[in-house]
mmCIF file of C-alpha atoms in Angstrom:
data_model
loop_
_atom_site.group_PDB
_atom_site.id
_atom_site.type_symbol
_atom_site.label_atom_id
_atom_site.label_comp_id
_atom_site.label_asym_id
_atom_site.label_seq_id
_atom_site.Cartn_x
_atom_site.Cartn_y
_atom_site.Cartn_z
ATOM 1 C CA UNK Z 1 17.804 24.436 27.691
ATOM 2 C CA UNK Z 2 20.230 27.178 26.915
ATOM 3 C CA UNK Z 3 23.016 24.670 25.554
ATOM 4 C CA UNK Z 4 20.364 23.154 23.437
ATOM 5 C CA UNK Z 5 19.237 26.456 21.832
ATOM 6 C CA UNK Z 6 22.978 27.096 21.563
ATOM 7 C CA UNK Z 7 23.767 23.794 19.789
ATOM 8 C CA UNK Z 8 20.973 24.142 17.334
ATOM 9 C CA UNK Z 9 21.745 27.611 16.398
ATOM 10 C CA UNK Z 10 25.215 26.575 15.735
ATOM 11 C CA UNK Z 11 23.999 23.895 13.751
ATOM 12 C CA UNK Z 12 21.683 26.373 11.608
ATOM 13 C CA UNK Z 13 24.445 28.694 11.005
ATOM 14 C CA UNK Z 14 26.524 25.713 9.616
ATOM 15 C CA UNK Z 15 23.621 24.714 7.304
ATOM 16 C CA UNK Z 16 23.385 28.363 6.068
ATOM 17 C CA UNK Z 17 27.228 28.237 5.345
ATOM 18 C CA UNK Z 18 26.958 24.838 3.714
ATOM 19 C CA UNK Z 19 24.066 26.243 1.407
ATOM 20 C CA UNK Z 20 25.875 29.403 0.720
ATOM 21 C CA UNK Z 21 29.261 27.534 -0.187
ATOM 22 C CA UNK Z 22 27.199 25.314 -2.430
ATOM 23 C CA UNK Z 23 25.301 27.920 -4.438
ATOM 24 C CA UNK Z 24 28.704 28.462 -6.675
ATOM 25 C CA UNK Z 25 30.426 25.289 -5.756
ATOM 26 C CA UNK Z 26 32.245 23.536 -9.030
ATOM 27 C CA UNK Z 27 31.446 20.000 -9.642
ATOM 28 C CA UNK Z 28 34.679 18.843 -8.061
ATOM 29 C CA UNK Z 29 34.000 20.610 -4.955
ATOM 30 C CA UNK Z 30 30.646 18.978 -4.570
ATOM 31 C CA UNK Z 31 32.159 15.350 -5.395
ATOM 32 C CA UNK Z 32 34.446 15.711 -2.632
ATOM 33 C CA UNK Z 33 31.475 16.653 -0.481
ATOM 34 C CA UNK Z 34 29.397 14.002 -1.656
ATOM 35 C CA UNK Z 35 32.578 11.604 -0.936
ATOM 36 C CA UNK Z 36 32.162 12.628 2.660
ATOM 37 C CA UNK Z 37 28.426 12.359 2.920
ATOM 38 C CA UNK Z 38 28.385 9.982 5.802
ATOM 39 C CA UNK Z 39 29.862 12.581 8.081
ATOM 40 C CA UNK Z 40 26.835 14.918 7.557
ATOM 41 C CA UNK Z 41 24.564 12.898 9.492
ATOM 42 C CA UNK Z 42 23.289 14.813 12.370
ATOM 43 C CA UNK Z 43 22.618 11.857 14.779
ATOM 44 C CA UNK Z 44 22.155 13.860 17.993
ATOM 45 C CA UNK Z 45 19.303 15.906 16.598
ATOM 46 C CA UNK Z 46 16.956 13.040 16.999
ATOM 47 C CA UNK Z 47 17.672 13.035 20.889
ATOM 48 C CA UNK Z 48 16.736 16.726 21.285
ATOM 49 C CA UNK Z 49 13.193 15.905 21.148
ATOM 50 C CA UNK Z 50 12.249 18.865 18.992
ATOM 51 C CA UNK Z 51 10.877 19.304 15.467
ATOM 52 C CA UNK Z 52 13.861 18.452 13.244
ATOM 53 C CA UNK Z 53 11.919 18.690 9.975
ATOM 54 C CA UNK Z 54 12.901 21.917 8.796
ATOM 55 C CA UNK Z 55 16.493 21.469 9.658
ATOM 56 C CA UNK Z 56 16.732 18.070 7.762
ATOM 57 C CA UNK Z 57 14.833 19.365 4.935
ATOM 58 C CA UNK Z 58 17.563 22.121 4.342
ATOM 59 C CA UNK Z 59 20.380 19.546 5.133
ATOM 60 C CA UNK Z 60 18.538 17.056 2.352
ATOM 61 C CA UNK Z 61 18.130 19.939 -0.151
ATOM 62 C CA UNK Z 62 21.856 21.152 0.133
ATOM 63 C CA UNK Z 63 23.130 17.723 -0.296
ATOM 64 C CA UNK Z 64 20.684 17.093 -3.103
ATOM 65 C CA UNK Z 65 22.002 20.386 -4.815
ATOM 66 C CA UNK Z 66 25.543 18.997 -4.413
ATOM 67 C CA UNK Z 67 24.615 15.724 -6.037
ATOM 68 C CA UNK Z 68 22.918 17.576 -8.974
ATOM 69 C CA UNK Z 69 26.117 19.348 -9.496
ATOM 70 C CA UNK Z 70 28.445 16.639 -8.945
ATOM 71 C CA UNK Z 71 26.869 13.784 -10.662
ATOM 72 C CA UNK Z 72 24.160 14.934 -12.946
ATOM 73 C CA UNK Z 73 24.042 11.687 -14.725
ATOM 74 C CA UNK Z 74 22.711 10.120 -11.538
ATOM 75 C CA UNK Z 75 19.709 12.182 -11.373
ATOM 76 C CA UNK Z 76 16.303 12.063 -13.060
ATOM 77 C CA UNK Z 77 13.911 9.961 -14.063
ATOM 78 C CA UNK Z 78 14.602 6.259 -14.239
ATOM 79 C CA UNK Z 79 12.724 4.213 -16.970
ATOM 80 C CA UNK Z 80 12.585 0.988 -15.393
ATOM 81 C CA UNK Z 81 8.709 0.178 -14.374
ATOM 82 C CA UNK Z 82 7.984 -2.612 -12.114
ATOM 83 C CA UNK Z 83 7.591 -5.824 -14.079
ATOM 84 C CA UNK Z 84 5.078 -7.113 -11.681
ATOM 85 C CA UNK Z 85 3.174 -3.936 -10.706
ATOM 86 C CA UNK Z 86 4.386 -3.547 -7.305
ATOM 87 C CA UNK Z 87 5.713 -0.206 -5.820
ATOM 88 C CA UNK Z 88 9.366 -0.303 -5.465
ATOM 89 C CA UNK Z 89 11.333 0.909 -2.742
ATOM 90 C CA UNK Z 90 15.218 0.859 -1.587
ATOM 91 C CA UNK Z 91 16.655 0.817 1.761
ATOM 92 C CA UNK Z 92 20.260 2.099 1.971
ATOM 93 C CA UNK Z 93 21.616 1.472 5.540
ATOM 94 C CA UNK Z 94 24.915 0.277 7.457
ATOM 95 C CA UNK Z 95 22.511 -1.276 9.904
ATOM 96 C CA UNK Z 96 21.149 -4.106 8.658
ATOM 97 C CA UNK Z 97 21.853 -6.252 11.772
ATOM 98 C CA UNK Z 98 20.802 -6.373 15.788
ATOM 99 C CA UNK Z 99 21.051 -2.293 16.053
ATOM 100 C CA UNK Z 100 19.017 0.114 17.557
ATOM 101 C CA UNK Z 101 18.303 1.730 14.145
ATOM 102 C CA UNK Z 102 17.459 -1.710 12.771
ATOM 103 C CA UNK Z 103 15.174 -2.551 15.808
ATOM 104 C CA UNK Z 104 13.273 1.083 16.107
ATOM 105 C CA UNK Z 105 13.050 2.131 12.345
ATOM 106 C CA UNK Z 106 14.443 -0.178 9.525
ATOM 107 C CA UNK Z 107 12.916 -3.552 10.500
ATOM 108 C CA UNK Z 108 9.343 -2.104 10.706
ATOM 109 C CA UNK Z 109 9.467 -0.356 7.382
ATOM 110 C CA UNK Z 110 11.288 -3.012 5.549
ATOM 111 C CA UNK Z 111 9.266 -5.809 6.949
ATOM 112 C CA UNK Z 112 5.690 -3.861 6.820
ATOM 113 C CA UNK Z 113 6.200 -2.512 3.101
ATOM 114 C CA UNK Z 114 7.183 -5.966 1.882
ATOM 115 C CA UNK Z 115 4.218 -7.678 3.712
ATOM 116 C CA UNK Z 116 2.007 -4.969 2.110
ATOM 117 C CA UNK Z 117 3.129 -5.826 -1.618
ATOM 118 C CA UNK Z 118 6.107 -3.692 -1.864
ATOM 119 C CA UNK Z 119 9.218 -4.779 -3.993
ATOM 120 C CA UNK Z 120 11.805 -3.897 -1.476
ATOM 121 C CA UNK Z 121 15.534 -3.713 -2.306
ATOM 122 C CA UNK Z 122 18.417 -3.531 0.349
ATOM 123 C CA UNK Z 123 21.902 -1.842 0.099
ATOM 124 C CA UNK Z 124 24.202 -2.377 2.736
ATOM 125 C CA UNK Z 125 27.290 -0.162 1.861
ATOM 126 C CA UNK Z 126 29.289 -0.764 5.154
ATOM 127 C CA UNK Z 127 27.324 -3.320 6.866
ATOM 128 C CA UNK Z 128 30.023 -4.939 9.044
ATOM 129 C CA UNK Z 129 28.033 -7.673 10.803
ATOM 130 C CA UNK Z 130 25.878 -10.606 9.479
ATOM 131 C CA UNK Z 131 23.246 -11.947 11.883
ATOM 132 C CA UNK Z 132 19.856 -13.011 12.177
ATOM 133 C CA UNK Z 133 18.516 -9.604 11.454
ATOM 134 C CA UNK Z 134 20.394 -9.517 8.313
ATOM 135 C CA UNK Z 135 19.157 -12.838 7.161
ATOM 136 C CA UNK Z 136 15.305 -11.447 8.024
ATOM 137 C CA UNK Z 137 16.283 -8.376 5.676
ATOM 138 C CA UNK Z 138 17.381 -10.462 2.960
ATOM 139 C CA UNK Z 139 14.304 -12.448 3.077
ATOM 140 C CA UNK Z 140 12.175 -9.274 2.952
ATOM 141 C CA UNK Z 141 14.158 -8.086 -0.112
ATOM 142 C CA UNK Z 142 13.803 -8.864 -4.033
ATOM 143 C CA UNK Z 143 17.557 -8.358 -4.163
ATOM 144 C CA UNK Z 144 20.082 -7.415 -1.241
ATOM 145 C CA UNK Z 145 23.682 -5.912 -2.038
ATOM 146 C CA UNK Z 146 26.333 -5.436 0.385
ATOM 147 C CA UNK Z 147 30.220 -4.875 0.407
ATOM 148 C CA UNK Z 148 32.746 -2.208 -0.190
ATOM 149 C CA UNK Z 149 31.945 -0.067 -3.169
ATOM 150 C CA UNK Z 150 32.477 3.705 -4.118
ATOM 151 C CA UNK Z 151 29.460 6.154 -3.672
ATOM 152 C CA UNK Z 152 29.246 6.334 -7.454
ATOM 153 C CA UNK Z 153 29.287 2.467 -7.981
ATOM 154 C CA UNK Z 154 26.284 2.387 -5.348
ATOM 155 C CA UNK Z 155 24.348 5.152 -6.953
ATOM 156 C CA UNK Z 156 24.860 3.488 -10.436
ATOM 157 C CA UNK Z 157 23.705 0.092 -8.977
ATOM 158 C CA UNK Z 158 20.620 1.555 -7.102
ATOM 159 C CA UNK Z 159 19.904 3.271 -10.558
ATOM 160 C CA UNK Z 160 20.337 0.022 -12.390
ATOM 161 C CA UNK Z 161 17.608 -1.513 -10.495
ATOM 162 C CA UNK Z 162 15.140 1.075 -11.244
ATOM 163 C CA UNK Z 163 15.427 3.131 -8.228
ATOM 164 C CA UNK Z 164 16.173 6.783 -8.559
ATOM 165 C CA UNK Z 165 17.939 8.910 -6.311
ATOM 166 C CA UNK Z 166 15.850 11.296 -4.070
ATOM 167 C CA UNK Z 167 16.483 13.301 -1.099
#
């Protein structure tokens, strides 16, 4: 318990430092930060069996602010209403294959929402595997995109599909 309290306090301190740094950060600094976005995922928080929502909200808020500064052209309302009246939702994941994240989270969200009438869109920026789970993902999506692209290319693709970036 002491170790857990210490590492969470360290994480909270790092969040504070990030928030402070981003308050005055110029766009170039924020673009470099966004290019490293994958490194900000606090994977082990979920295994600590505590309420992570406040910490995750702070991280999301800090990264959202960096995004606004780095890429203001990617933010804001998107005027692409659904042509068929269905609510639209996008899934961005590197685990559209037989993986713990797919089995425990993404599969249920994607298939459940698609079966409830949502228009689902899949984005797999670095999906290295294709298997039956990938095929299931594709079958439940209105469109499914995968492959190597820059962050900006992915963001523009998502916006072009009528989905806006949110925290």
